[in-house]
Short mmCIF file of C-alpha atoms in Angstrom, two decimals:
data_model
loop_
_atom_site.label_atom_id
_atom_site.label_comp_id
_atom_site.label_asym_id
_atom_site.label_seq_id
_atom_site.Cartn_x
_atom_site.Cartn_y
_atom_site.Cartn_z
CA MET A 1272 -20.87 -12.63 -21.87
CA SER A 1273 -20.58 -8.80 -21.15
CA VAL A 1274 -17.97 -9.25 -18.13
CA LEU A 1275 -15.09 -7.94 -18.04
CA ALA A 1276 -12.30 -10.91 -18.15
CA ASP A 1277 -11.13 -9.94 -14.53
CA PHE A 1278 -14.43 -8.89 -12.40
CA GLU A 1279 -15.99 -12.43 -11.44
CA ALA A 1280 -17.72 -12.25 -8.69
CA THR A 1281 -16.98 -14.20 -5.83
CA SER A 1282 -17.81 -14.20 -2.11
CA VAL A 1283 -17.72 -11.49 0.00
CA PRO A 1284 -19.28 -10.63 3.05
CA VAL A 1285 -22.58 -10.02 3.03
CA ASP A 1286 -22.78 -7.20 5.62
CA GLN A 1287 -18.40 -5.82 4.50
CA ALA A 1288 -20.18 -5.54 0.84
CA ARG A 1289 -23.54 -4.42 2.37
CA ALA A 1290 -21.57 -1.26 3.67
CA LEU A 1291 -18.61 -1.39 0.84
CA ARG A 1292 -22.11 -0.33 -1.80
CA LEU A 1293 -23.24 1.43 0.26
CA GLU A 1294 -19.86 3.13 0.15
CA ILE A 1295 -19.16 2.89 -3.11
CA GLU A 1296 -22.99 4.47 -3.38
CA ASP A 1297 -21.44 7.77 -1.86
CA PHE A 1298 -18.60 7.90 -4.11
CA ASN A 1299 -20.70 7.06 -7.44
CA ARG A 1300 -22.69 9.88 -6.96
CA SER A 1301 -19.85 12.20 -5.61
CA TYR A 1302 -18.80 11.51 -8.41
CA ALA A 1303 -21.21 12.08 -11.15
CA ALA A 1304 -22.27 15.48 -9.39
CA ILE A 1305 -18.98 16.97 -10.05
CA LEU A 1306 -18.64 16.10 -14.23
CA ASP A 1307 -22.61 17.19 -14.07
CA GLU A 1308 -22.15 20.65 -12.25
CA GLY A 1309 -19.00 21.01 -15.04
CA ARG A 1310 -16.34 20.37 -11.99
CA VAL A 1311 -14.09 18.80 -14.61
CA GLU A 1312 -10.62 19.93 -12.83
CA ASP A 1313 -12.05 18.26 -9.37
CA TRP A 1314 -13.15 15.02 -11.80
CA PRO A 1315 -8.87 13.94 -11.89
CA ASP A 1316 -9.44 13.57 -8.24
CA CYS A 1317 -11.58 10.54 -7.72
CA PHE A 1318 -8.48 8.26 -9.29
CA ALA A 1319 -5.17 6.88 -7.03
CA ASP A 1320 -1.84 7.89 -8.39
CA GLY A 1321 -1.37 5.34 -11.59
CA ALA A 1322 -5.03 4.77 -11.98
CA LEU A 1323 -6.59 3.51 -15.19
CA TYR A 1324 -9.86 4.47 -17.23
CA ARG A 1325 -10.94 4.00 -20.06
CA ILE A 1326 -14.85 4.60 -22.22
CA THR A 1327 -15.27 1.47 -24.79
CA GLY A 1328 -18.08 -0.05 -26.49
CA ARG A 1329 -19.44 -3.80 -24.96
CA GLU A 1330 -17.86 -5.42 -28.54
CA ASN A 1331 -14.64 -4.71 -27.29
CA ALA A 1332 -14.81 -4.97 -23.42
CA ASP A 1333 -16.35 -8.32 -24.89
CA ALA A 1334 -13.97 -9.53 -27.18
CA ASN A 1335 -11.25 -8.54 -24.53
CA LEU A 1336 -9.98 -5.61 -26.28
CA PRO A 1337 -8.19 -3.32 -24.30
CA VAL A 1338 -8.03 -0.51 -26.56
CA GLY A 1339 -11.15 1.93 -26.55
CA LEU A 1340 -12.80 5.16 -26.93
CA VAL A 1341 -10.72 6.95 -24.48
CA TYR A 1342 -7.83 5.23 -22.29
CA CYS A 1343 -6.16 7.20 -19.68
CA GLU A 1344 -2.95 6.10 -17.83
CA GLY A 1345 -2.18 7.99 -15.36
CA ILE A 1346 -3.55 10.89 -12.81
CA GLY A 1347 -0.64 13.10 -15.51
CA MET A 1348 -3.28 11.73 -18.31
CA LEU A 1349 -6.30 12.23 -16.58
CA ARG A 1350 -5.48 15.29 -15.68
CA ASP A 1351 -4.25 16.44 -19.10
CA ARG A 1352 -7.25 15.15 -20.17
CA ALA A 1353 -9.87 17.03 -17.62
CA LEU A 1354 -7.59 20.60 -19.03
CA ALA A 1355 -9.19 19.77 -22.08
CA ILE A 1356 -12.52 19.17 -22.08
CA ALA A 1357 -12.55 22.25 -19.50
CA ARG A 1358 -11.92 24.70 -21.81
CA THR A 1359 -14.27 23.31 -24.29
CA MET A 1360 -16.72 23.75 -21.87
CA MET A 1361 -16.37 27.86 -22.30
CA PHE A 1362 -17.32 27.19 -25.82
CA ALA A 1363 -20.43 24.44 -26.48
CA PRO A 1364 -22.30 24.39 -22.77
CA ARG A 1365 -23.59 21.16 -22.40
CA TYR A 1366 -25.76 20.38 -19.43
CA LEU A 1367 -25.18 16.83 -19.06
CA LEU A 1368 -27.18 14.14 -15.75
CA HIS A 1369 -26.13 11.01 -14.20
CA GLN A 1370 -28.69 8.70 -13.30
CA VAL A 1371 -26.20 5.92 -11.48
CA THR A 1372 -28.31 3.16 -9.99
CA ASN A 1373 -27.59 -0.82 -9.52
CA GLU A 1374 -24.33 -0.86 -7.84
CA ARG A 1375 -22.77 -3.92 -7.06
CA VAL A 1376 -19.49 -4.86 -5.06
CA LEU A 1377 -18.30 -7.93 -6.91
CA ALA A 1378 -14.68 -9.01 -5.40
CA LEU A 1379 -11.75 -8.47 -2.53
CA ALA A 1380 -8.68 -8.98 -3.01
CA ALA A 1381 -5.76 -10.23 -0.73
CA ASP A 1382 -4.40 -7.08 -1.65
CA GLY A 1383 -7.96 -4.38 -0.46
CA ALA A 1384 -8.63 -3.83 -3.49
CA ILE A 1385 -12.97 -3.34 -4.58
CA SER A 1386 -13.92 -5.52 -7.53
CA ALA A 1387 -17.95 -3.71 -7.98
CA THR A 1388 -19.88 -2.54 -11.13
CA ALA A 1389 -22.78 -0.39 -11.62
CA ASN A 1390 -24.57 0.04 -14.50
CA TYR A 1391 -25.92 4.80 -15.29
CA ALA A 1392 -26.85 6.15 -18.48
CA LEU A 1393 -25.44 9.20 -19.79
CA TYR A 1394 -28.49 12.10 -20.94
CA GLU A 1395 -27.11 15.47 -21.90
CA THR A 1396 -28.91 18.25 -22.79
CA LEU A 1397 -28.13 21.41 -25.37
CA VAL A 1398 -28.73 25.17 -25.23
CA ASP A 1399 -32.36 25.17 -26.29
CA GLN A 1400 -32.13 21.20 -27.78
CA ARG A 1401 -34.76 18.46 -26.54
CA THR A 1402 -32.18 16.32 -23.90
CA THR A 1403 -30.35 13.25 -25.85
CA LEU A 1404 -28.91 10.06 -23.75
CA LEU A 1405 -26.04 9.64 -24.72
CA GLN A 1406 -25.19 6.19 -23.40
CA VAL A 1407 -26.40 3.83 -21.49
CA GLY A 1408 -23.59 1.23 -20.41
CA ARG A 1409 -22.09 -0.06 -17.05
CA TYR A 1410 -18.78 0.49 -14.77
CA TRP A 1411 -16.48 -2.08 -13.77
CA ASP A 1412 -14.23 -0.58 -11.46
CA ARG A 1413 -11.41 -1.12 -9.09
CA PHE A 1414 -11.21 1.33 -5.42
CA VAL A 1415 -8.77 1.17 -3.09
CA ARG A 1416 -8.16 3.05 -0.17
CA ILE A 1417 -6.56 5.90 0.37
CA ASP A 1418 -6.24 7.76 3.81
CA GLY A 1419 -8.61 6.19 4.49
CA THR A 1420 -10.95 7.50 0.99
CA LEU A 1421 -12.46 5.39 -1.69
CA LYS A 1422 -10.18 6.59 -4.87
CA LEU A 1423 -10.70 4.31 -7.89
CA ARG A 1424 -7.76 2.48 -9.69
CA GLU A 1425 -9.28 1.38 -12.56
CA ARG A 1426 -12.57 2.79 -14.19
CA HIS A 1427 -13.93 0.93 -17.51
CA CYS A 1428 -17.06 2.79 -19.12
CA VAL A 1429 -18.68 -0.31 -21.52
CA TYR A 1430 -21.66 1.62 -23.15
CA ASP A 1431 -24.26 -0.34 -25.08
CA SER A 1432 -24.12 2.32 -27.95
CA LEU A 1433 -22.78 5.67 -28.58
CA ILE A 1434 -24.50 8.31 -29.83
CA ILE A 1435 -21.64 10.13 -31.63
CA ASP A 1436 -21.52 14.20 -31.06
CA THR A 1437 -19.09 16.13 -29.78
CA ALA A 1438 -15.66 16.57 -31.11
CA LEU A 1439 -14.28 15.24 -27.45
CA ILE A 1440 -15.57 13.03 -25.55
CA TYR A 1441 -16.25 13.57 -22.29
CA PRO A 1442 -15.73 11.40 -19.07
CA VAL A 1443 -18.68 9.46 -18.15
CA MET B 1176 -54.98 3.96 -9.83
CA SER B 1177 -51.95 1.74 -10.54
CA VAL B 1178 -51.68 -0.82 -7.57
CA LEU B 1179 -52.24 -4.64 -7.50
CA ALA B 1180 -55.15 -4.95 -5.61
CA ASP B 1181 -53.77 -6.73 -2.69
CA PHE B 1182 -49.48 -4.96 -2.88
CA GLU B 1183 -51.25 -2.87 -0.64
CA ALA B 1184 -49.22 -0.64 1.60
CA THR B 1185 -49.51 -1.89 4.92
CA SER B 1186 -47.19 -0.71 8.71
CA VAL B 1187 -44.23 -2.46 8.54
CA PRO B 1188 -41.25 -1.38 11.00
CA VAL B 1189 -38.52 1.11 10.51
CA ASP B 1190 -35.69 -0.74 11.35
CA GLN B 1191 -36.97 -4.03 9.52
CA ALA B 1192 -38.20 -2.34 6.26
CA ARG B 1193 -34.49 -0.33 6.16
CA ALA B 1194 -32.83 -3.88 5.92
CA LEU B 1195 -35.60 -5.76 3.94
CA ARG B 1196 -35.26 -2.53 1.61
CA LEU B 1197 -30.86 -3.45 1.31
CA GLU B 1198 -31.62 -6.84 0.44
CA ILE B 1199 -33.65 -6.18 -1.46
CA GLU B 1200 -32.31 -4.28 -3.70
CA ASP B 1201 -29.85 -6.81 -3.66
CA PHE B 1202 -31.66 -9.53 -5.11
CA ASN B 1203 -32.82 -6.69 -8.10
CA ARG B 1204 -29.12 -6.18 -8.52
CA SER B 1205 -27.84 -9.70 -9.39
CA TYR B 1206 -31.71 -10.37 -11.53
CA ALA B 1207 -31.07 -7.61 -13.75
CA ALA B 1208 -26.53 -8.72 -13.93
CA ILE B 1209 -28.44 -12.19 -14.84
CA LEU B 1210 -30.96 -10.94 -17.73
CA ASP B 1211 -28.19 -7.98 -19.14
CA GLU B 1212 -25.20 -10.54 -19.02
CA GLY B 1213 -27.06 -13.28 -21.06
CA ARG B 1214 -27.00 -15.77 -18.61
CA VAL B 1215 -30.58 -16.52 -19.09
CA GLU B 1216 -30.42 -20.12 -17.33
CA ASP B 1217 -30.08 -18.50 -14.13
CA TRP B 1218 -33.04 -16.51 -14.26
CA PRO B 1219 -35.12 -19.22 -12.92
CA ASP B 1220 -32.76 -19.60 -10.03
CA CYS B 1221 -34.17 -16.18 -8.34
CA PHE B 1222 -37.64 -18.07 -8.36
CA ALA B 1223 -39.18 -19.81 -5.25
CA ASP B 1224 -40.45 -23.42 -6.55
CA GLY B 1225 -43.76 -22.31 -7.53
CA ALA B 1226 -44.06 -19.20 -8.52
CA LEU B 1227 -45.65 -16.37 -11.02
CA TYR B 1228 -44.21 -15.00 -13.41
CA ARG B 1229 -45.72 -12.33 -16.00
CA ILE B 1230 -45.09 -9.22 -18.24
CA THR B 1231 -48.44 -7.33 -18.62
CA GLY B 1232 -50.06 -3.85 -19.50
CA ARG B 1233 -50.88 -1.60 -16.20
CA GLU B 1234 -54.18 -0.49 -17.72
CA ASN B 1235 -54.88 -4.40 -17.82
CA ALA B 1236 -52.37 -4.30 -14.13
CA ASP B 1237 -55.27 -1.80 -13.02
CA ALA B 1238 -58.44 -3.51 -14.37
CA ASN B 1239 -56.97 -6.41 -11.76
CA LEU B 1240 -57.19 -8.47 -15.45
CA PRO B 1241 -54.91 -11.11 -14.69
CA VAL B 1242 -53.84 -12.39 -17.98
CA GLY B 1243 -51.07 -9.78 -19.36
CA LEU B 1244 -48.24 -10.88 -22.61
CA VAL B 1245 -46.38 -13.23 -20.28
CA TYR B 1246 -48.11 -15.05 -17.84
CA CYS B 1247 -45.63 -18.71 -17.00
CA GLU B 1248 -46.66 -20.38 -13.49
CA GLY B 1249 -44.50 -22.52 -11.87
CA ILE B 1250 -40.03 -22.71 -12.05
CA GLY B 1251 -40.63 -25.99 -15.17
CA MET B 1252 -42.52 -22.54 -17.30
CA LEU B 1253 -39.75 -20.36 -16.20
CA ARG B 1254 -37.17 -22.98 -17.35
CA ASP B 1255 -38.65 -23.33 -20.65
CA ARG B 1256 -38.69 -20.08 -20.76
CA ALA B 1257 -35.51 -19.44 -20.40
CA LEU B 1258 -34.31 -22.15 -21.94
CA ALA B 1259 -36.70 -20.80 -25.69
CA ILE B 1260 -34.35 -17.22 -24.91
CA ALA B 1261 -31.11 -18.96 -24.99
CA ARG B 1262 -31.78 -19.79 -28.58
CA THR B 1263 -32.95 -16.98 -29.26
CA MET B 1264 -29.73 -14.94 -27.87
CA MET B 1265 -27.96 -16.70 -30.37
CA PHE B 1266 -29.70 -16.58 -32.98
CA ALA B 1267 -30.33 -12.52 -32.50
CA PRO B 1268 -28.28 -10.97 -30.62
CA ARG B 1269 -28.69 -7.48 -28.27
CA TYR B 1270 -27.22 -6.17 -25.64
CA LEU B 1271 -29.83 -5.10 -22.31
CA LEU B 1272 -29.80 -3.27 -19.76
CA HIS B 1273 -32.13 -2.97 -16.47
CA GLN B 1274 -31.61 0.40 -14.27
CA VAL B 1275 -33.65 -0.77 -11.36
CA THR B 1276 -34.21 2.27 -9.31
CA ASN B 1277 -37.01 3.26 -6.40
CA GLU B 1278 -37.29 0.00 -4.44
CA ARG B 1279 -40.40 -0.38 -1.55
CA VAL B 1280 -41.28 -2.67 1.27
CA LEU B 1281 -44.98 -2.91 1.59
CA ALA B 1282 -46.21 -5.19 3.59
CA LEU B 1283 -44.94 -8.79 5.19
CA ALA B 1284 -47.74 -11.36 5.55
CA ALA B 1285 -48.16 -13.96 8.45
CA ASP B 1286 -46.54 -16.87 7.22
CA GLY B 1287 -43.88 -13.64 6.68
CA ALA B 1288 -43.94 -13.10 2.91
CA ILE B 1289 -42.88 -9.89 1.78
CA SER B 1290 -44.65 -7.30 -0.23
CA ALA B 1291 -42.28 -4.88 -2.40
CA THR B 1292 -41.82 -2.91 -5.58
CA ALA B 1293 -39.28 -1.36 -7.96
CA ASN B 1294 -39.11 0.73 -10.63
CA TYR B 1295 -37.45 -0.02 -13.52
CA ALA B 1296 -36.61 0.96 -17.33
CA LEU B 1297 -34.88 -1.63 -19.36
CA TYR B 1298 -33.22 0.03 -22.97
CA GLU B 1299 -32.02 -2.31 -25.81
CA THR B 1300 -29.43 -2.24 -28.38
CA LEU B 1301 -29.29 -3.77 -31.03
CA VAL B 1302 -25.77 -3.76 -33.79
CA ASP B 1303 -24.25 -1.12 -34.92
CA GLN B 1304 -28.16 1.12 -33.66
CA ARG B 1305 -29.14 3.20 -30.89
CA THR B 1306 -29.49 2.36 -27.74
CA THR B 1307 -34.11 1.66 -27.62
CA LEU B 1308 -36.04 2.63 -24.16
CA LEU B 1309 -37.58 -0.79 -24.79
CA GLN B 1310 -39.92 -0.37 -22.01
CA VAL B 1311 -40.79 1.47 -18.25
CA GLY B 1312 -42.04 0.27 -15.46
CA ARG B 1313 -42.61 -1.60 -11.90
CA TYR B 1314 -41.83 -4.56 -10.54
CA TRP B 1315 -44.68 -5.65 -7.94
CA ASP B 1316 -43.01 -8.77 -5.68
CA ARG B 1317 -43.73 -11.06 -3.55
CA PHE B 1318 -40.37 -12.14 -2.07
CA VAL B 1319 -39.52 -15.87 0.52
CA ARG B 1320 -36.97 -16.55 2.76
CA ILE B 1321 -36.03 -20.48 1.71
CA ASP B 1322 -32.40 -21.29 3.36
CA GLY B 1323 -32.31 -17.62 4.22
CA THR B 1324 -32.22 -16.74 0.92
CA LEU B 1325 -34.61 -14.62 -0.95
CA LYS B 1326 -36.91 -15.62 -3.68
CA LEU B 1327 -39.29 -14.30 -5.79
CA ARG B 1328 -42.45 -16.00 -5.40
CA GLU B 1329 -44.63 -13.49 -6.96
CA ARG B 1330 -43.51 -11.00 -9.76
CA HIS B 1331 -46.04 -8.71 -12.02
CA CYS B 1332 -43.72 -7.04 -14.12
CA VAL B 1333 -46.31 -3.65 -15.04
CA TYR B 1334 -45.32 -1.57 -18.32
CA ASP B 1335 -46.69 1.83 -19.03
CA SER B 1336 -46.08 1.51 -22.93
CA LEU B 1337 -44.31 -1.14 -24.67
CA ILE B 1338 -42.56 -1.73 -28.15
CA ILE B 1339 -42.90 -4.95 -29.08
CA ASP B 1340 -39.98 -5.48 -31.97
CA THR B 1341 -39.59 -8.61 -30.80
CA ALA B 1342 -41.03 -11.86 -31.61
CA LEU B 1343 -40.17 -13.72 -28.07
CA ILE B 1344 -40.63 -11.17 -25.21
CA TYR B 1345 -37.71 -11.23 -22.97
CA PRO B 1346 -37.58 -11.90 -19.17
CA VAL B 1347 -37.83 -8.75 -17.24
CA MET C 1009 -21.34 26.09 -12.65
CA SER C 1010 -25.81 23.70 -11.02
CA VAL C 1011 -26.03 24.06 -7.59
CA LEU C 1012 -28.12 27.10 -6.50
CA ALA C 1013 -26.55 29.23 -4.21
CA ASP C 1014 -27.27 28.41 -1.12
CA PHE C 1015 -26.73 24.38 -0.86
CA GLU C 1016 -23.23 24.31 -0.89
CA ALA C 1017 -22.05 20.98 0.83
CA THR C 1018 -20.19 21.45 3.85
CA SER C 1019 -18.68 18.35 5.80
CA VAL C 1020 -21.74 15.81 7.82
CA PRO C 1021 -20.62 12.94 10.07
CA VAL C 1022 -20.66 9.95 8.13
CA ASP C 1023 -22.71 7.77 9.97
CA GLN C 1024 -25.16 10.54 10.53
CA ALA C 1025 -25.47 11.87 6.55
CA ARG C 1026 -25.40 7.52 5.61
CA ALA C 1027 -28.67 7.38 8.12
CA LEU C 1028 -30.56 10.90 6.27
CA ARG C 1029 -29.78 9.52 3.93
CA LEU C 1030 -31.46 6.85 3.37
CA GLU C 1031 -33.65 8.23 5.46
CA ILE C 1032 -34.10 10.30 2.44
CA GLU C 1033 -34.77 8.07 -0.35
CA ASP C 1034 -37.59 5.95 2.00
CA PHE C 1035 -38.99 9.44 1.79
CA ASN C 1036 -38.27 10.38 -2.90
CA ARG C 1037 -39.98 6.75 -3.43
CA SER C 1038 -43.01 7.39 -1.45
CA TYR C 1039 -43.35 11.16 -2.79
CA ALA C 1040 -42.79 9.38 -6.81
CA ALA C 1041 -45.29 6.91 -5.59
CA ILE C 1042 -48.12 9.61 -4.43
CA LEU C 1043 -47.19 11.18 -7.91
CA ASP C 1044 -47.22 7.92 -10.08
CA GLU C 1045 -49.84 6.12 -8.79
CA GLY C 1046 -52.10 9.25 -9.73
CA ARG C 1047 -52.92 9.91 -5.46
CA VAL C 1048 -52.22 13.54 -6.26
CA GLU C 1049 -54.43 14.51 -2.68
CA ASP C 1050 -51.39 13.26 -0.91
CA TRP C 1051 -49.14 15.50 -2.98
CA PRO C 1052 -48.99 18.25 -0.20
CA ASP C 1053 -49.06 15.81 2.22
CA CYS C 1054 -44.68 15.77 1.80
CA PHE C 1055 -44.23 18.57 2.24
CA ALA C 1056 -44.14 21.48 5.35
CA ASP C 1057 -46.65 24.11 6.43
CA GLY C 1058 -44.75 27.27 4.29
CA ALA C 1059 -42.99 25.08 2.38
CA LEU C 1060 -41.80 26.48 -0.66
CA TYR C 1061 -41.94 24.33 -4.05
CA ARG C 1062 -41.04 25.44 -7.36
CA ILE C 1063 -40.29 23.81 -11.12
CA THR C 1064 -37.44 25.55 -12.43
CA GLY C 1065 -35.65 26.07 -15.91
CA ARG C 1066 -31.66 24.83 -14.96
CA GLU C 1067 -30.68 28.53 -17.02
CA ASN C 1068 -33.01 29.92 -14.44
CA ALA C 1069 -31.66 28.13 -11.55
CA ASP C 1070 -28.02 28.92 -12.30
CA ALA C 1071 -28.74 32.24 -13.56
CA ASN C 1072 -30.44 32.34 -9.72
CA LEU C 1073 -33.59 33.47 -10.76
CA PRO C 1074 -35.99 33.01 -8.74
CA VAL C 1075 -39.26 32.07 -11.01
CA GLY C 1076 -39.89 29.67 -12.98
CA LEU C 1077 -41.78 27.54 -14.57
CA VAL C 1078 -44.26 26.77 -11.60
CA TYR C 1079 -44.39 28.57 -8.41
CA CYS C 1080 -45.75 27.33 -5.21
CA GLU C 1081 -45.43 29.13 -1.14
CA GLY C 1082 -47.70 27.43 1.58
CA ILE C 1083 -49.36 24.28 1.76
CA GLY C 1084 -53.16 26.81 1.11
CA MET C 1085 -51.47 26.94 -2.87
CA LEU C 1086 -50.14 23.26 -3.30
CA ARG C 1087 -53.70 21.91 -2.13
CA ASP C 1088 -55.04 24.35 -4.96
CA ARG C 1089 -52.52 22.73 -7.82
CA ALA C 1090 -53.23 19.71 -6.63
CA LEU C 1091 -56.52 19.82 -7.04
CA ALA C 1092 -56.74 21.29 -9.77
CA ILE C 1093 -54.30 18.43 -11.35
CA ALA C 1094 -56.59 15.81 -9.60
CA ARG C 1095 -60.06 17.50 -11.54
CA THR C 1096 -56.82 17.30 -15.24
CA MET C 1097 -56.06 14.08 -14.62
CA MET C 1098 -59.57 12.52 -14.99
CA PHE C 1099 -60.30 14.37 -19.12
CA ALA C 1100 -56.58 13.95 -19.47
CA PRO C 1101 -55.10 10.69 -18.54
CA ARG C 1102 -51.74 9.81 -18.71
CA TYR C 1103 -49.42 7.62 -16.29
CA LEU C 1104 -46.66 8.41 -14.95
CA LEU C 1105 -43.67 7.46 -13.42
CA HIS C 1106 -40.51 8.46 -11.58
CA GLN C 1107 -37.01 7.30 -11.36
CA VAL C 1108 -34.87 9.00 -8.78
CA THR C 1109 -31.69 8.55 -8.01
CA ASN C 1110 -28.29 9.81 -6.64
CA GLU C 1111 -29.57 11.31 -2.92
CA ARG C 1112 -26.81 12.77 -1.53
CA VAL C 1113 -27.15 14.76 2.13
CA LEU C 1114 -25.38 18.10 1.31
CA ALA C 1115 -25.50 19.98 5.03
CA LEU C 1116 -26.87 20.25 8.28
CA ALA C 1117 -28.17 23.57 9.48
CA ALA C 1118 -27.89 24.87 13.17
CA ASP C 1119 -32.02 24.87 13.15
CA GLY C 1120 -31.61 20.63 12.17
CA ALA C 1121 -32.58 21.57 8.20
CA ILE C 1122 -30.97 18.66 5.78
CA SER C 1123 -29.95 19.98 2.19
CA ALA C 1124 -30.31 17.27 0.17
CA THR C 1125 -30.52 16.37 -3.60
CA ALA C 1126 -31.62 14.26 -5.81
CA ASN C 1127 -31.52 13.14 -9.87
CA TYR C 1128 -34.87 12.46 -11.58
CA ALA C 1129 -36.02 11.08 -14.28
CA LEU C 1130 -40.01 11.90 -15.21
CA TYR C 1131 -41.53 9.74 -17.80
CA GLU C 1132 -44.93 9.87 -19.37
CA THR C 1133 -47.05 7.21 -21.15
CA LEU C 1134 -50.93 8.86 -23.18
CA VAL C 1135 -53.05 5.90 -23.69
CA ASP C 1136 -51.76 4.01 -26.46
CA GLN C 1137 -48.38 6.07 -27.36
CA ARG C 1138 -44.96 5.59 -26.96
CA THR C 1139 -43.46 6.16 -23.55
CA THR C 1140 -41.77 9.51 -23.52
CA LEU C 1141 -38.89 10.84 -21.50
CA LEU C 1142 -40.13 13.96 -20.02
CA GLN C 1143 -38.07 15.75 -18.10
CA VAL C 1144 -34.56 14.99 -16.33
CA GLY C 1145 -32.84 17.22 -13.51
CA ARG C 1146 -32.44 17.45 -10.25
CA TYR C 1147 -34.47 18.11 -6.20
CA TRP C 1148 -32.92 20.21 -4.33
CA ASP C 1149 -33.85 20.58 -1.45
CA ARG C 1150 -34.15 21.55 2.67
CA PHE C 1151 -36.15 18.70 4.68
CA VAL C 1152 -36.98 19.43 7.78
CA ARG C 1153 -38.21 16.53 10.32
CA ILE C 1154 -41.92 17.66 12.16
CA ASP C 1155 -43.17 14.69 15.23
CA GLY C 1156 -40.55 12.93 14.01
CA THR C 1157 -41.26 12.63 10.51
CA LEU C 1158 -39.20 14.15 7.09
CA LYS C 1159 -41.21 16.33 5.44
CA LEU C 1160 -40.11 18.87 2.62
CA ARG C 1161 -40.02 22.81 3.59
CA GLU C 1162 -38.20 23.65 -0.13
CA ARG C 1163 -37.99 21.17 -3.47
CA HIS C 1164 -36.28 23.09 -5.95
CA CYS C 1165 -36.71 20.68 -9.60
CA VAL C 1166 -34.75 21.73 -12.17
CA TYR C 1167 -35.13 20.07 -14.60
CA ASP C 1168 -32.19 20.31 -18.05
CA SER C 1169 -34.84 20.57 -20.39
CA LEU C 1170 -38.52 20.14 -20.81
CA ILE C 1171 -40.88 18.48 -23.02
CA ILE C 1172 -44.18 20.96 -22.29
CA ASP C 1173 -47.08 19.16 -24.16
CA THR C 1174 -49.11 19.36 -21.46
CA ALA C 1175 -51.34 23.09 -20.34
CA LEU C 1176 -51.60 21.82 -16.96
CA ILE C 1177 -48.14 20.99 -15.73
CA TYR C 1178 -47.70 18.22 -12.83
CA PRO C 1179 -45.85 17.74 -9.97
CA VAL C 1180 -42.38 16.78 -10.69
#
């Protein structure tokens, strides 16, 4: 098994699921562009106030262990993290590139929250080196709509395997 | 050349092609989730009764050779295969991840069958090992609609190259 | 930073952006199929008459340097290039596969030109060899509509890193 405990797929009306899927695709592509273009200071704006963000391995996720490699709760922690990363990137420049695919809408909660998932591949290129596949994995997301715009209330980045080659882990 | 002999692109009305493309994307993402989540027992449900499923190399496909690495004809053979794989996975756990992209609708047949194609990358991660790109390739598909739901009547998985590292080949 | 100087995102009405995004996805998939199926003689048809096509590294692009690894201006240069490549492929056969993802519409110009971007991964397989990730990068595109059909007026292929293993660089 490899679905987070509370991300079971339930029935969503086809037309609604289609419209939400396209909107979530747009969201994920803007999110990826922020990270790939090094605009990490804009990254926290993708999240709702009390949002949870974590990066964890599939074994951990399958065992339903809450903690992982990275764990942020609340927009304050996300902003702190973004700031630390922005500073680091000045000293160790690198190029990132996300390919985000396979978006699926899984469920709609009574409070309007949208559960969704997507697959990602994250490539890193250091100066004058070959491109490395840093990780492949899945996003497990809970979206809410704030002033008409989708924001993440939860994003669990669950990687299949990880090449840990940096002191500071970048957002995924 | 690298198009299977009977998968020529013909003219499909734009609106119809767009709607079918989005529906096939949904199908392919559910299909990939079934395999990536290890729910291989649900995999045969993606196919119509007399369906043909095969995995073959691009050289074979270009030469129009029918047989390949894996060849299943009929839902019975697909169910047998799923069962064998489910047993194997208990002894040799591994994580799979599909990125399916580039879906295109190629043709509509008089009997309603839809010809389509997509590109895939398949990653495998064994316990405590780096993620490996197992194969990249293309799906060449014939869909039919059964009780309103798309099912595969044919799926040809045509890989560019293959890393054969398992006694039993998993579905792609 | 890694956005080409004149590819800033501006506000595009949501419905229009969505329709254009789907249309550009269709375009990019046809474009990729042409290259992946070895139909390189059809590749110039994706461009408008005076089109600019180039392949360049991200460092060059970030520094706003115009020239790169490949630079073609005008449909004549594109046709010359296609012809040279078609000849080469007869002597050194190889399989290519593109995964194009993350399409985004960035801006609409007063003259109707559409600025857009997408991410790509390009895989190459030589006979009896493992598949190699040749490059990952981004397309930075300017589309125009000619007789109802999208054509490229500009395509900048900006790679993160490049494995140069062929005398002649193939289109991306």
